[in-house]
Amino acid sequence: MAKTRANRRTLDFYTVKSINKTVRAGDCVLMRPSESSKPSYVARVETIESDSRGGNVRVRVRWYYRPEESIGGRRQFHGSKELFLSDHYDTQSADTIEGKCTVHTFKSYTKLDAVGNEDFFCRFEYNSSTGAFNPDRVAVYCKCEMPYNPDDLMVQCEGCSDWFHPTCIDMTPEEAKRLDHFFCQNCSSEDQKKLQNSHATSRLSDTKVESKRRRR
Ligand SMILES: [Zn+2]
Ligand SMILES: [Zn+2]
Protein backbone atom coordinates (compact mmCIF):
# COMPACT_ATOMS: atom_id res chain seq x y z
CA MET A 1 0.00 0.00 0.00
CA ALA A 2 2.63 2.50 1.06
CA LYS A 3 4.70 1.62 -1.97
CA THR A 4 1.84 2.30 -4.38
CA ARG A 5 1.16 5.68 -2.84
CA ALA A 6 4.78 6.75 -2.92
CA ASN A 7 4.89 6.07 -6.64
CA ARG A 8 1.88 8.18 -7.40
CA ARG A 9 1.88 11.85 -8.24
CA THR A 10 -0.79 14.39 -7.48
CA LEU A 11 -1.84 16.36 -10.55
CA ASP A 12 -3.27 19.87 -10.51
CA PHE A 13 -5.43 19.11 -13.52
CA TYR A 14 -6.04 16.49 -16.16
CA THR A 15 -7.45 16.86 -19.64
CA VAL A 16 -9.93 14.11 -20.50
CA LYS A 17 -9.23 13.55 -24.15
CA SER A 18 -12.56 12.01 -25.16
CA ILE A 19 -14.41 15.19 -24.15
CA ASN A 20 -11.48 17.62 -24.47
CA LYS A 21 -12.18 19.13 -21.05
CA THR A 22 -9.77 19.94 -18.29
CA VAL A 23 -10.73 18.72 -14.84
CA ARG A 24 -9.36 20.10 -11.57
CA ALA A 25 -9.82 19.16 -7.94
CA GLY A 26 -13.12 20.63 -6.74
CA ASP A 27 -14.83 20.29 -10.13
CA CYS A 28 -18.13 18.44 -10.43
CA VAL A 29 -18.18 15.80 -13.12
CA LEU A 30 -20.46 13.31 -14.80
CA MET A 31 -19.08 9.78 -14.83
CA ARG A 32 -19.97 6.84 -16.98
CA PRO A 33 -22.41 4.59 -15.11
CA SER A 34 -21.88 0.84 -14.76
CA GLU A 35 -25.02 0.23 -16.83
CA SER A 36 -25.51 2.37 -19.88
CA SER A 37 -29.27 2.58 -19.29
CA LYS A 38 -28.68 4.54 -16.05
CA PRO A 39 -28.10 8.29 -15.86
CA SER A 40 -24.51 9.44 -15.45
CA TYR A 41 -23.08 9.39 -11.96
CA VAL A 42 -22.34 12.80 -10.51
CA ALA A 43 -19.27 13.33 -8.36
CA ARG A 44 -17.00 16.00 -6.97
CA VAL A 45 -13.33 15.51 -7.78
CA GLU A 46 -11.25 15.54 -4.59
CA THR A 47 -7.79 14.73 -5.94
CA ILE A 48 -6.23 13.66 -9.24
CA GLU A 49 -3.30 11.24 -9.26
CA SER A 50 -1.15 9.55 -11.85
CA ASP A 51 1.66 7.02 -11.73
CA SER A 52 5.23 8.31 -11.60
CA ARG A 53 5.32 8.68 -15.38
CA GLY A 54 2.07 10.63 -15.60
CA GLY A 55 -0.01 7.69 -16.86
CA ASN A 56 -2.86 5.68 -15.33
CA VAL A 57 -4.63 8.79 -14.12
CA ARG A 58 -7.15 8.22 -11.35
CA VAL A 59 -9.53 10.59 -9.62
CA ARG A 60 -10.62 10.34 -6.03
CA VAL A 61 -14.24 11.42 -6.02
CA ARG A 62 -17.01 12.10 -3.55
CA TRP A 63 -20.30 10.87 -4.95
CA TYR A 64 -23.50 12.81 -5.22
CA TYR A 65 -26.57 10.61 -4.82
CA ARG A 66 -29.81 11.08 -6.70
CA PRO A 67 -32.95 10.97 -4.51
CA GLU A 68 -33.91 7.54 -5.89
CA GLU A 69 -30.52 6.18 -4.80
CA SER A 70 -31.07 7.20 -1.19
CA ILE A 71 -32.46 4.86 1.43
CA GLY A 72 -35.63 6.94 1.82
CA GLY A 73 -36.12 7.21 -1.95
CA ARG A 74 -37.47 10.18 -3.89
CA ARG A 75 -39.92 12.36 -1.99
CA GLN A 76 -42.44 14.77 -3.39
CA PHE A 77 -40.41 17.84 -2.47
CA HIS A 78 -37.23 16.62 -4.18
CA GLY A 79 -36.51 18.55 -7.34
CA SER A 80 -35.78 16.78 -10.61
CA LYS A 81 -32.21 18.12 -10.53
CA GLU A 82 -31.66 17.56 -6.82
CA LEU A 83 -28.55 15.72 -5.57
CA PHE A 84 -27.29 14.83 -2.11
CA LEU A 85 -23.60 15.19 -1.27
CA SER A 86 -22.77 11.78 0.18
CA ASP A 87 -20.04 10.55 2.51
CA HIS A 88 -19.19 7.91 -0.09
CA TYR A 89 -15.73 8.28 -1.66
CA ASP A 90 -14.25 6.23 -4.47
CA THR A 91 -11.29 6.09 -6.80
CA GLN A 92 -12.04 5.86 -10.50
CA SER A 93 -10.14 6.00 -13.74
CA ALA A 94 -10.12 9.62 -14.93
CA ASP A 95 -11.21 8.45 -18.35
CA THR A 96 -14.64 7.43 -17.07
CA ILE A 97 -15.37 11.17 -16.80
CA GLU A 98 -17.83 11.96 -19.58
CA GLY A 99 -18.58 15.59 -18.86
CA LYS A 100 -18.45 18.46 -16.43
CA CYS A 101 -21.44 19.81 -14.57
CA THR A 102 -22.38 22.42 -11.99
CA VAL A 103 -23.94 21.58 -8.65
CA HIS A 104 -25.46 24.81 -7.41
CA THR A 105 -26.50 25.77 -3.94
CA PHE A 106 -30.25 25.70 -3.54
CA LYS A 107 -30.41 29.47 -3.50
CA SER A 108 -28.36 30.03 -6.64
CA TYR A 109 -30.25 27.26 -8.44
CA THR A 110 -33.60 28.96 -7.80
CA LYS A 111 -32.15 32.15 -9.30
CA LEU A 112 -31.05 30.56 -12.58
CA ASP A 113 -32.78 32.03 -15.61
CA ALA A 114 -32.65 28.69 -17.38
CA VAL A 115 -31.68 25.27 -16.14
CA GLY A 116 -29.37 23.37 -18.47
CA ASN A 117 -28.72 19.64 -18.60
CA GLU A 118 -25.52 20.15 -16.61
CA ASP A 119 -27.14 22.17 -13.81
CA PHE A 120 -27.97 20.42 -10.54
CA PHE A 121 -28.48 21.59 -6.99
CA CYS A 122 -27.66 20.25 -3.56
CA ARG A 123 -29.19 21.28 -0.23
CA PHE A 124 -28.51 18.16 1.85
CA GLU A 125 -25.54 16.08 2.81
CA TYR A 126 -26.36 12.41 2.95
CA ASN A 127 -25.01 9.62 5.15
CA SER A 128 -24.98 6.59 2.87
CA SER A 129 -24.96 4.03 5.69
CA THR A 130 -27.72 5.46 7.89
CA GLY A 131 -29.74 7.32 5.25
CA ALA A 132 -29.65 10.45 7.44
CA PHE A 133 -29.63 13.96 6.01
CA ASN A 134 -27.84 17.07 7.15
CA PRO A 135 -29.57 19.41 7.80
CA ASP A 136 -32.30 17.07 9.00
CA ARG A 137 -34.89 19.82 8.85
CA VAL A 138 -35.70 22.47 6.27
CA ALA A 139 -38.24 25.25 6.14
CA VAL A 140 -41.71 24.14 5.10
CA TYR A 141 -44.35 26.11 3.22
CA CYS A 142 -48.00 26.05 2.32
CA LYS A 143 -50.95 24.34 4.03
CA CYS A 144 -49.37 21.02 3.16
CA GLU A 145 -46.22 21.95 5.13
CA MET A 146 -43.80 20.71 2.52
CA PRO A 147 -40.22 21.79 1.89
CA TYR A 148 -39.85 23.80 -1.28
CA ASN A 149 -39.52 21.87 -4.53
CA PRO A 150 -38.03 24.32 -7.03
CA ASP A 151 -39.84 22.56 -9.89
CA ASP A 152 -43.22 23.60 -8.49
CA LEU A 153 -45.00 26.87 -9.02
CA MET A 154 -45.89 28.64 -5.78
CA VAL A 155 -47.66 31.88 -4.98
CA GLN A 156 -46.72 34.14 -2.11
CA CYS A 157 -49.25 35.61 0.29
CA GLU A 158 -48.80 39.34 0.66
CA GLY A 159 -50.01 39.17 4.24
CA CYS A 160 -47.96 36.47 5.94
CA SER A 161 -45.33 35.94 3.20
CA ASP A 162 -45.87 32.19 3.21
CA TRP A 163 -45.78 30.41 -0.15
CA PHE A 164 -48.62 28.20 -1.44
CA HIS A 165 -49.11 25.57 -4.12
CA PRO A 166 -52.02 26.58 -6.34
CA THR A 167 -53.60 23.13 -6.00
CA CYS A 168 -53.51 23.39 -2.18
CA ILE A 169 -55.58 26.60 -2.36
CA ASP A 170 -58.06 25.34 -4.98
CA MET A 171 -56.52 27.17 -7.88
CA THR A 172 -55.13 26.02 -11.21
CA PRO A 173 -51.53 27.00 -12.05
CA GLU A 174 -52.94 29.16 -14.87
CA GLU A 175 -55.16 31.05 -12.44
CA ALA A 176 -52.22 31.49 -10.09
CA LYS A 177 -50.03 32.97 -12.85
CA ARG A 178 -52.71 35.54 -13.63
CA LEU A 179 -52.92 36.79 -10.04
CA ASP A 180 -51.76 40.31 -9.33
CA HIS A 181 -52.23 39.97 -5.59
CA PHE A 182 -52.70 37.01 -3.39
CA PHE A 183 -53.79 36.71 0.23
CA CYS A 184 -54.15 33.33 1.87
CA GLN A 185 -57.30 32.37 3.71
CA ASN A 186 -55.92 33.46 7.08
CA CYS A 187 -54.85 36.85 5.81
CA SER A 188 -57.51 37.61 3.23
CA SER A 189 -60.23 39.47 5.14
CA GLU A 190 -57.94 41.88 7.00
CA ASP A 191 -55.26 42.56 4.43
CA GLN A 192 -57.47 42.88 1.43
CA LYS A 193 -59.18 45.78 3.16
CA LYS A 194 -55.79 47.35 3.82
CA LEU A 195 -54.82 46.84 0.20
CA GLN A 196 -57.96 48.55 -1.03
CA ASN A 197 -57.15 51.55 1.13
CA SER A 198 -53.53 51.83 0.05
CA HIS A 199 -53.12 50.18 -3.28
CA ALA A 200 -50.38 52.55 -4.36
CA THR A 201 -47.64 51.13 -2.16
CA SER A 202 -44.82 49.68 -4.21
CA ARG A 203 -44.50 46.49 -2.22
CA LEU A 204 -48.04 45.52 -2.97
CA SER A 205 -47.97 46.52 -6.60
CA ASP A 206 -45.33 43.92 -7.37
CA THR A 207 -46.69 40.66 -8.53
CA LYS A 208 -45.61 37.96 -6.14
CA VAL A 209 -46.37 35.04 -8.35
CA GLU A 210 -43.23 33.36 -9.46
CA SER A 211 -42.39 30.10 -11.01
CA LYS A 212 -38.98 30.73 -9.39
CA ARG A 213 -37.38 28.77 -12.15
CA ARG A 214 -38.02 28.19 -15.79
CA ARG A 215 -37.32 24.82 -17.21
CA ARG A 216 -35.98 24.32 -20.68
ZN1 LIG B 1 -49.17 22.76 -0.68
ZN1 LIG C 1 -51.24 34.81 4.45
PDB file of N, CA and C in Angstrom, residues 110-184:
ATOM      1  N   THR A 110     -32.271  28.358  -7.614  1.00  0.00           N
ATOM      2  CA  THR A 110     -33.595  28.957  -7.795  1.00  0.00           C
ATOM      3  C   THR A 110     -33.504  30.299  -8.520  1.00  0.00           C
ATOM      4  N   LYS A 111     -32.297  30.868  -8.614  1.00  0.00           N
ATOM      5  CA  LYS A 111     -32.146  32.153  -9.300  1.00  0.00           C
ATOM      6  C   LYS A 111     -31.701  31.983 -10.748  1.00  0.00           C
ATOM      7  N   LEU A 112     -31.471  30.767 -11.192  1.00  0.00           N
ATOM      8  CA  LEU A 112     -31.051  30.564 -12.584  1.00  0.00           C
ATOM      9  C   LEU A 112     -32.168  30.988 -13.528  1.00  0.00           C
ATOM     10  N   ASP A 113     -31.784  31.650 -14.610  1.00  0.00           N
ATOM     11  CA  ASP A 113     -32.777  32.029 -15.610  1.00  0.00           C
ATOM     12  C   ASP A 113     -33.237  30.815 -16.397  1.00  0.00           C
ATOM     13  N   ALA A 114     -32.308  29.929 -16.665  1.00  0.00           N
ATOM     14  CA  ALA A 114     -32.650  28.691 -17.377  1.00  0.00           C
ATOM     15  C   ALA A 114     -31.802  27.583 -16.786  1.00  0.00           C
ATOM     16  N   VAL A 115     -32.398  26.418 -16.704  1.00  0.00           N
ATOM     17  CA  VAL A 115     -31.682  25.271 -16.142  1.00  0.00           C
ATOM     18  C   VAL A 115     -31.220  24.373 -17.286  1.00  0.00           C
ATOM     19  N   GLY A 116     -29.922  24.219 -17.410  1.00  0.00           N
ATOM     20  CA  GLY A 116     -29.368  23.367 -18.466  1.00  0.00           C
ATOM     21  C   GLY A 116     -29.243  21.931 -18.000  1.00  0.00           C
ATOM     22  N   ASN A 117     -28.912  21.059 -18.947  1.00  0.00           N
ATOM     23  CA  ASN A 117     -28.720  19.643 -18.599  1.00  0.00           C
ATOM     24  C   ASN A 117     -27.653  19.455 -17.534  1.00  0.00           C
ATOM     25  N   GLU A 118     -26.652  20.319 -17.529  1.00  0.00           N
ATOM     26  CA  GLU A 118     -25.520  20.150 -16.614  1.00  0.00           C
ATOM     27  C   GLU A 118     -25.700  20.914 -15.313  1.00  0.00           C
ATOM     28  N   ASP A 119     -26.888  21.453 -15.075  1.00  0.00           N
ATOM     29  CA  ASP A 119     -27.143  22.166 -13.814  1.00  0.00           C
ATOM     30  C   ASP A 119     -27.868  21.253 -12.838  1.00  0.00           C
ATOM     31  N   PHE A 120     -27.339  21.172 -11.624  1.00  0.00           N
ATOM     32  CA  PHE A 120     -27.966  20.424 -10.538  1.00  0.00           C
ATOM     33  C   PHE A 120     -27.958  21.313  -9.306  1.00  0.00           C
ATOM     34  N   PHE A 121     -28.618  20.858  -8.254  1.00  0.00           N
ATOM     35  CA  PHE A 121     -28.476  21.593  -6.993  1.00  0.00           C
ATOM     36  C   PHE A 121     -28.393  20.608  -5.834  1.00  0.00           C
ATOM     37  N   CYS A 122     -27.821  21.087  -4.740  1.00  0.00           N
ATOM     38  CA  CYS A 122     -27.655  20.253  -3.556  1.00  0.00           C
ATOM     39  C   CYS A 122     -27.974  21.085  -2.325  1.00  0.00           C
ATOM     40  N   ARG A 123     -28.895  20.581  -1.488  1.00  0.00           N
ATOM     41  CA  ARG A 123     -29.186  21.280  -0.233  1.00  0.00           C
ATOM     42  C   ARG A 123     -28.980  20.380   0.979  1.00  0.00           C
ATOM     43  N   PHE A 124     -28.711  19.100   0.737  1.00  0.00           N
ATOM     44  CA  PHE A 124     -28.506  18.163   1.847  1.00  0.00           C
ATOM     45  C   PHE A 124     -27.215  17.379   1.671  1.00  0.00           C
ATOM     46  N   GLU A 125     -26.558  17.121   2.804  1.00  0.00           N
ATOM     47  CA  GLU A 125     -25.536  16.079   2.809  1.00  0.00           C
ATOM     48  C   GLU A 125     -26.221  14.797   3.244  1.00  0.00           C
ATOM     49  N   TYR A 126     -25.678  13.684   2.769  1.00  0.00           N
ATOM     50  CA  TYR A 126     -26.356  12.414   2.955  1.00  0.00           C
ATOM     51  C   TYR A 126     -25.389  11.381   3.511  1.00  0.00           C
ATOM     52  N   ASN A 127     -25.803  10.702   4.581  1.00  0.00           N
ATOM     53  CA  ASN A 127     -25.008   9.622   5.154  1.00  0.00           C
ATOM     54  C   ASN A 127     -25.443   8.314   4.503  1.00  0.00           C
ATOM     55  N   SER A 128     -24.560   7.734   3.691  1.00  0.00           N
ATOM     56  CA  SER A 128     -24.979   6.594   2.873  1.00  0.00           C
ATOM     57  C   SER A 128     -25.205   5.321   3.676  1.00  0.00           C
ATOM     58  N   SER A 129     -24.693   5.250   4.915  1.00  0.00           N
ATOM     59  CA  SER A 129     -24.958   4.029   5.685  1.00  0.00           C
ATOM     60  C   SER A 129     -26.222   4.145   6.534  1.00  0.00           C
ATOM     61  N   THR A 130     -26.514   5.330   7.044  1.00  0.00           N
ATOM     62  CA  THR A 130     -27.716   5.464   7.890  1.00  0.00           C
ATOM     63  C   THR A 130     -28.909   6.039   7.124  1.00  0.00           C
ATOM     64  N   GLY A 131     -28.656   6.678   5.994  1.00  0.00           N
ATOM     65  CA  GLY A 131     -29.741   7.318   5.255  1.00  0.00           C
ATOM     66  C   GLY A 131     -30.131   8.682   5.842  1.00  0.00           C
ATOM     67  N   ALA A 132     -29.316   9.180   6.790  1.00  0.00           N
ATOM     68  CA  ALA A 132     -29.647  10.451   7.439  1.00  0.00           C
ATOM     69  C   ALA A 132     -29.204  11.639   6.593  1.00  0.00           C
ATOM     70  N   PHE A 133     -29.934  12.739   6.737  1.00  0.00           N
ATOM     71  CA  PHE A 133     -29.626  13.960   6.008  1.00  0.00           C
ATOM     72  C   PHE A 133     -29.127  15.042   6.952  1.00  0.00           C
ATOM     73  N   ASN A 134     -28.294  15.895   6.414  1.00  0.00           N
ATOM     74  CA  ASN A 134     -27.840  17.067   7.154  1.00  0.00           C
ATOM     75  C   ASN A 134     -28.006  18.273   6.234  1.00  0.00           C
ATOM     76  N   PRO A 135     -28.752  19.291   6.578  1.00  0.00           N
ATOM     77  CA  PRO A 135     -29.565  19.407   7.796  1.00  0.00           C
ATOM     78  C   PRO A 135     -30.726  18.409   7.782  1.00  0.00           C
ATOM     79  N   ASP A 136     -31.195  18.031   8.954  1.00  0.00           N
ATOM     80  CA  ASP A 136     -32.300  17.066   8.995  1.00  0.00           C
ATOM     81  C   ASP A 136     -33.656  17.756   8.982  1.00  0.00           C
ATOM     82  N   ARG A 137     -33.650  19.074   8.955  1.00  0.00           N
ATOM     83  CA  ARG A 137     -34.894  19.824   8.847  1.00  0.00           C
ATOM     84  C   ARG A 137     -34.703  20.956   7.854  1.00  0.00           C
ATOM     85  N   VAL A 138     -35.743  21.276   7.124  1.00  0.00           N
ATOM     86  CA  VAL A 138     -35.701  22.468   6.266  1.00  0.00           C
ATOM     87  C   VAL A 138     -37.021  23.205   6.442  1.00  0.00           C
ATOM     88  N   ALA A 139     -37.024  24.452   6.030  1.00  0.00           N
ATOM     89  CA  ALA A 139     -38.244  25.252   6.140  1.00  0.00           C
ATOM     90  C   ALA A 139     -39.362  24.601   5.321  1.00  0.00           C
ATOM     91  N   VAL A 140     -40.575  24.673   5.841  1.00  0.00           N
ATOM     92  CA  VAL A 140     -41.714  24.138   5.097  1.00  0.00           C
ATOM     93  C   VAL A 140     -42.681  25.269   4.770  1.00  0.00           C
ATOM     94  N   TYR A 141     -43.446  25.076   3.728  1.00  0.00           N
ATOM     95  CA  TYR A 141     -44.350  26.108   3.223  1.00  0.00           C
ATOM     96  C   TYR A 141     -45.727  25.522   2.974  1.00  0.00           C
ATOM     97  N   CYS A 142     -46.662  26.410   2.775  1.00  0.00           N
ATOM     98  CA  CYS A 142     -48.001  26.053   2.324  1.00  0.00           C
ATOM     99  C   CYS A 142     -48.788  25.336   3.432  1.00  0.00           C
ATOM    100  N   LYS A 143     -50.091  25.085   3.112  1.00  0.00           N
ATOM    101  CA  LYS A 143     -50.949  24.344   4.028  1.00  0.00           C
ATOM    102  C   LYS A 143     -50.466  22.907   4.176  1.00  0.00           C
ATOM    103  N   CYS A 144     -49.821  22.409   3.129  1.00  0.00           N
ATOM    104  CA  CYS A 144     -49.370  21.017   3.159  1.00  0.00           C
ATOM    105  C   CYS A 144     -48.055  20.845   3.928  1.00  0.00           C
ATOM    106  N   GLU A 145     -47.451  21.966   4.339  1.00  0.00           N
ATOM    107  CA  GLU A 145     -46.216  21.946   5.135  1.00  0.00           C
ATOM    108  C   GLU A 145     -45.118  21.110   4.497  1.00  0.00           C
ATOM    109  N   MET A 146     -44.844  21.425   3.239  1.00  0.00           N
ATOM    110  CA  MET A 146     -43.801  20.706   2.518  1.00  0.00           C
ATOM    111  C   MET A 146     -42.588  21.611   2.322  1.00  0.00           C
ATOM    112  N   PRO A 147     -41.380  21.008   2.311  1.00  0.00           N
ATOM    113  CA  PRO A 147     -40.216  21.789   1.891  1.00  0.00           C
ATOM    114  C   PRO A 147     -40.404  22.222   0.446  1.00  0.00           C
ATOM    115  N   TYR A 148     -39.673  23.231   0.050  1.00  0.00           N
ATOM    116  CA  TYR A 148     -39.849  23.796  -1.277  1.00  0.00           C
ATOM    117  C   TYR A 148     -39.240  22.900  -2.353  1.00  0.00           C
ATOM    118  N   ASN A 149     -40.018  22.570  -3.337  1.00  0.00           N
ATOM    119  CA  ASN A 149     -39.521  21.875  -4.528  1.00  0.00           C
ATOM    120  C   ASN A 149     -39.402  22.917  -5.631  1.00  0.00           C
ATOM    121  N   PRO A 150     -38.184  23.227  -6.067  1.00  0.00           N
ATOM    122  CA  PRO A 150     -38.027  24.325  -7.033  1.00  0.00           C
ATOM    123  C   PRO A 150     -38.684  24.055  -8.385  1.00  0.00           C
ATOM    124  N   ASP A 151     -39.125  22.837  -8.637  1.00  0.00           N
ATOM    125  CA  ASP A 151     -39.844  22.556  -9.892  1.00  0.00           C
ATOM    126  C   ASP A 151     -41.288  23.057  -9.837  1.00  0.00           C
ATOM    127  N   ASP A 152     -41.800  23.290  -8.636  1.00  0.00           N
ATOM    128  CA  ASP A 152     -43.223  23.604  -8.488  1.00  0.00           C
ATOM    129  C   ASP A 152     -43.480  25.103  -8.433  1.00  0.00           C
ATOM    130  N   LEU A 153     -44.545  25.490  -9.100  1.00  0.00           N
ATOM    131  CA  LEU A 153     -45.003  26.874  -9.024  1.00  0.00           C
ATOM    132  C   LEU A 153     -45.598  27.123  -7.645  1.00  0.00           C
ATOM    133  N   MET A 154     -45.257  28.264  -7.045  1.00  0.00           N
ATOM    134  CA  MET A 154     -45.893  28.637  -5.780  1.00  0.00           C
ATOM    135  C   MET A 154     -46.262  30.113  -5.838  1.00  0.00           C
ATOM    136  N   VAL A 155     -47.271  30.477  -5.058  1.00  0.00           N
ATOM    137  CA  VAL A 155     -47.660  31.885  -4.983  1.00  0.00           C
ATOM    138  C   VAL A 155     -47.436  32.362  -3.555  1.00  0.00           C
ATOM    139  N   GLN A 156     -47.028  33.623  -3.430  1.00  0.00           N
ATOM    140  CA  GLN A 156     -46.723  34.137  -2.106  1.00  0.00           C
ATOM    141  C   GLN A 156     -47.858  35.022  -1.596  1.00  0.00           C
ATOM    142  N   CYS A 157     -48.228  34.791  -0.358  1.00  0.00           N
ATOM    143  CA  CYS A 157     -49.249  35.611   0.292  1.00  0.00           C
ATOM    144  C   CYS A 157     -48.628  36.943   0.684  1.00  0.00           C
ATOM    145  N   GLU A 158     -49.326  38.013   0.349  1.00  0.00           N
ATOM    146  CA  GLU A 158     -48.798  39.341   0.664  1.00  0.00           C
ATOM    147  C   GLU A 158     -49.004  39.708   2.127  1.00  0.00           C
ATOM    148  N   GLY A 159     -49.804  38.917   2.818  1.00  0.00           N
ATOM    149  CA  GLY A 159     -50.006  39.173   4.243  1.00  0.00           C
ATOM    150  C   GLY A 159     -48.931  38.523   5.081  1.00  0.00           C
ATOM    151  N   CYS A 160     -48.866  37.205   5.047  1.00  0.00           N
ATOM    152  CA  CYS A 160     -47.963  36.472   5.943  1.00  0.00           C
ATOM    153  C   CYS A 160     -46.664  36.050   5.270  1.00  0.00           C
ATOM    154  N   SER A 161     -46.539  36.304   3.970  1.00  0.00           N
ATOM    155  CA  SER A 161     -45.334  35.942   3.201  1.00  0.00           C
ATOM    156  C   SER A 161     -45.110  34.444   3.016  1.00  0.00           C
ATOM    157  N   ASP A 162     -46.020  33.630   3.458  1.00  0.00           N
ATOM    158  CA  ASP A 162     -45.875  32.190   3.210  1.00  0.00           C
ATOM    159  C   ASP A 162     -46.122  31.922   1.716  1.00  0.00           C
ATOM    160  N   TRP A 163     -45.604  30.807   1.244  1.00  0.00           N
ATOM    161  CA  TRP A 163     -45.785  30.405  -0.155  1.00  0.00           C
ATOM    162  C   TRP A 163     -46.777  29.257  -0.223  1.00  0.00           C
ATOM    163  N   PHE A 164     -47.576  29.224  -1.303  1.00  0.00           N
ATOM    164  CA  PHE A 164     -48.615  28.201  -1.437  1.00  0.00           C
ATOM    165  C   PHE A 164     -48.590  27.553  -2.816  1.00  0.00           C
ATOM    166  N   HIS A 165     -48.895  26.262  -2.833  1.00  0.00           N
ATOM    167  CA  HIS A 165     -49.107  25.572  -4.116  1.00  0.00           C
ATOM    168  C   HIS A 165     -50.511  25.910  -4.598  1.00  0.00           C
ATOM    169  N   PRO A 166     -50.662  26.277  -5.861  1.00  0.00           N
ATOM    170  CA  PRO A 166     -52.015  26.582  -6.344  1.00  0.00           C
ATOM    171  C   PRO A 166     -53.018  25.472  -6.024  1.00  0.00           C
ATOM    172  N   THR A 167     -52.639  24.223  -6.231  1.00  0.00           N
ATOM    173  CA  THR A 167     -53.598  23.131  -5.996  1.00  0.00           C
ATOM    174  C   THR A 167     -54.028  23.042  -4.541  1.00  0.00           C
ATOM    175  N   CYS A 168     -53.171  23.465  -3.612  1.00  0.00           N
ATOM    176  CA  CYS A 168     -53.514  23.394  -2.185  1.00  0.00           C
ATOM    177  C   CYS A 168     -54.492  24.502  -1.801  1.00  0.00           C
ATOM    178  N   ILE A 169     -54.649  25.522  -2.660  1.00  0.00           N
ATOM    179  CA  ILE A 169     -55.581  26.603  -2.363  1.00  0.00           C
ATOM    180  C   ILE A 169     -56.675  26.659  -3.436  1.00  0.00           C
ATOM    181  N   ASP A 170     -56.963  25.479  -4.018  1.00  0.00           N
ATOM    182  CA  ASP A 170     -58.058  25.337  -4.985  1.00  0.00           C
ATOM    183  C   ASP A 170     -57.935  26.282  -6.167  1.00  0.00           C
ATOM    184  N   MET A 171     -56.756  26.310  -6.734  1.00  0.00           N
ATOM    185  CA  MET A 171     -56.520  27.170  -7.883  1.00  0.00           C
ATOM    186  C   MET A 171     -55.773  26.343  -8.931  1.00  0.00           C
ATOM    187  N   THR A 172     -55.953  26.679 -10.187  1.00  0.00           N
ATOM    188  CA  THR A 172     -55.129  26.021 -11.208  1.00  0.00           C
ATOM    189  C   THR A 172     -53.839  26.837 -11.341  1.00  0.00           C
ATOM    190  N   PRO A 173     -52.766  26.239 -11.837  1.00  0.00           N
ATOM    191  CA  PRO A 173     -51.531  26.999 -12.051  1.00  0.00           C
ATOM    192  C   PRO A 173     -51.762  28.211 -12.952  1.00  0.00           C
ATOM    193  N   GLU A 174     -52.661  28.048 -13.951  1.00  0.00           N
ATOM    194  CA  GLU A 174     -52.943  29.161 -14.869  1.00  0.00           C
ATOM    195  C   GLU A 174     -53.588  30.321 -14.114  1.00  0.00           C
ATOM    196  N   GLU A 175     -54.535  29.990 -13.246  1.00  0.00           N
ATOM    197  CA  GLU A 175     -55.162  31.050 -12.438  1.00  0.00           C
ATOM    198  C   GLU A 175     -54.121  31.731 -11.554  1.00  0.00           C
ATOM    199  N   ALA A 176     -53.238  30.935 -10.986  1.00  0.00           N
ATOM    200  CA  ALA A 176     -52.222  31.492 -10.092  1.00  0.00           C
ATOM    201  C   ALA A 176     -51.297  32.452 -10.829  1.00  0.00           C
ATOM    202  N   LYS A 177     -50.944  32.114 -12.075  1.00  0.00           N
ATOM    203  CA  LYS A 177     -50.034  32.965 -12.853  1.00  0.00           C
ATOM    204  C   LYS A 177     -50.680  34.304 -13.188  1.00  0.00           C
ATOM    205  N   ARG A 178     -52.010  34.300 -13.270  1.00  0.00           N
ATOM    206  CA  ARG A 178     -52.713  35.538 -13.634  1.00  0.00           C
ATOM    207  C   ARG A 178     -52.924  36.467 -12.445  1.00  0.00           C
ATOM    208  N   LEU A 179     -52.658  35.984 -11.232  1.00  0.00           N
ATOM    209  CA  LEU A 179     -52.923  36.788 -10.039  1.00  0.00           C
ATOM    210  C   LEU A 179     -52.015  38.010  -9.985  1.00  0.00           C
ATOM    211  N   ASP A 180     -52.593  39.150  -9.615  1.00  0.00           N
ATOM    212  CA  ASP A 180     -51.757  40.307  -9.331  1.00  0.00           C
ATOM    213  C   ASP A 180     -51.431  40.349  -7.849  1.00  0.00           C
ATOM    214  N   HIS A 181     -52.405  39.958  -7.047  1.00  0.00           N
ATOM    215  CA  HIS A 181     -52.227  39.969  -5.594  1.00  0.00           C
ATOM    216  C   HIS A 181     -52.795  38.684  -5.036  1.00  0.00           C
ATOM    217  N   PHE A 182     -52.164  38.210  -4.014  1.00  0.00           N
ATOM    218  CA  PHE A 182     -52.703  37.011  -3.390  1.00  0.00           C
ATOM    219  C   PHE A 182     -52.638  37.127  -1.872  1.00  0.00           C
ATOM    220  N   PHE A 183     -53.741  36.820  -1.235  1.00  0.00           N
ATOM    221  CA  PHE A 183     -53.794  36.710   0.229  1.00  0.00           C
ATOM    222  C   PHE A 183     -54.351  35.340   0.571  1.00  0.00           C
ATOM    223  N   CYS A 184     -53.674  34.656   1.468  1.00  0.00           N
ATOM    224  CA  CYS A 184     -54.146  33.331   1.865  1.00  0.00           C
ATOM    225  C   CYS A 184     -55.419  33.486   2.703  1.00  0.00           C
TER     226      CYS A 184
END
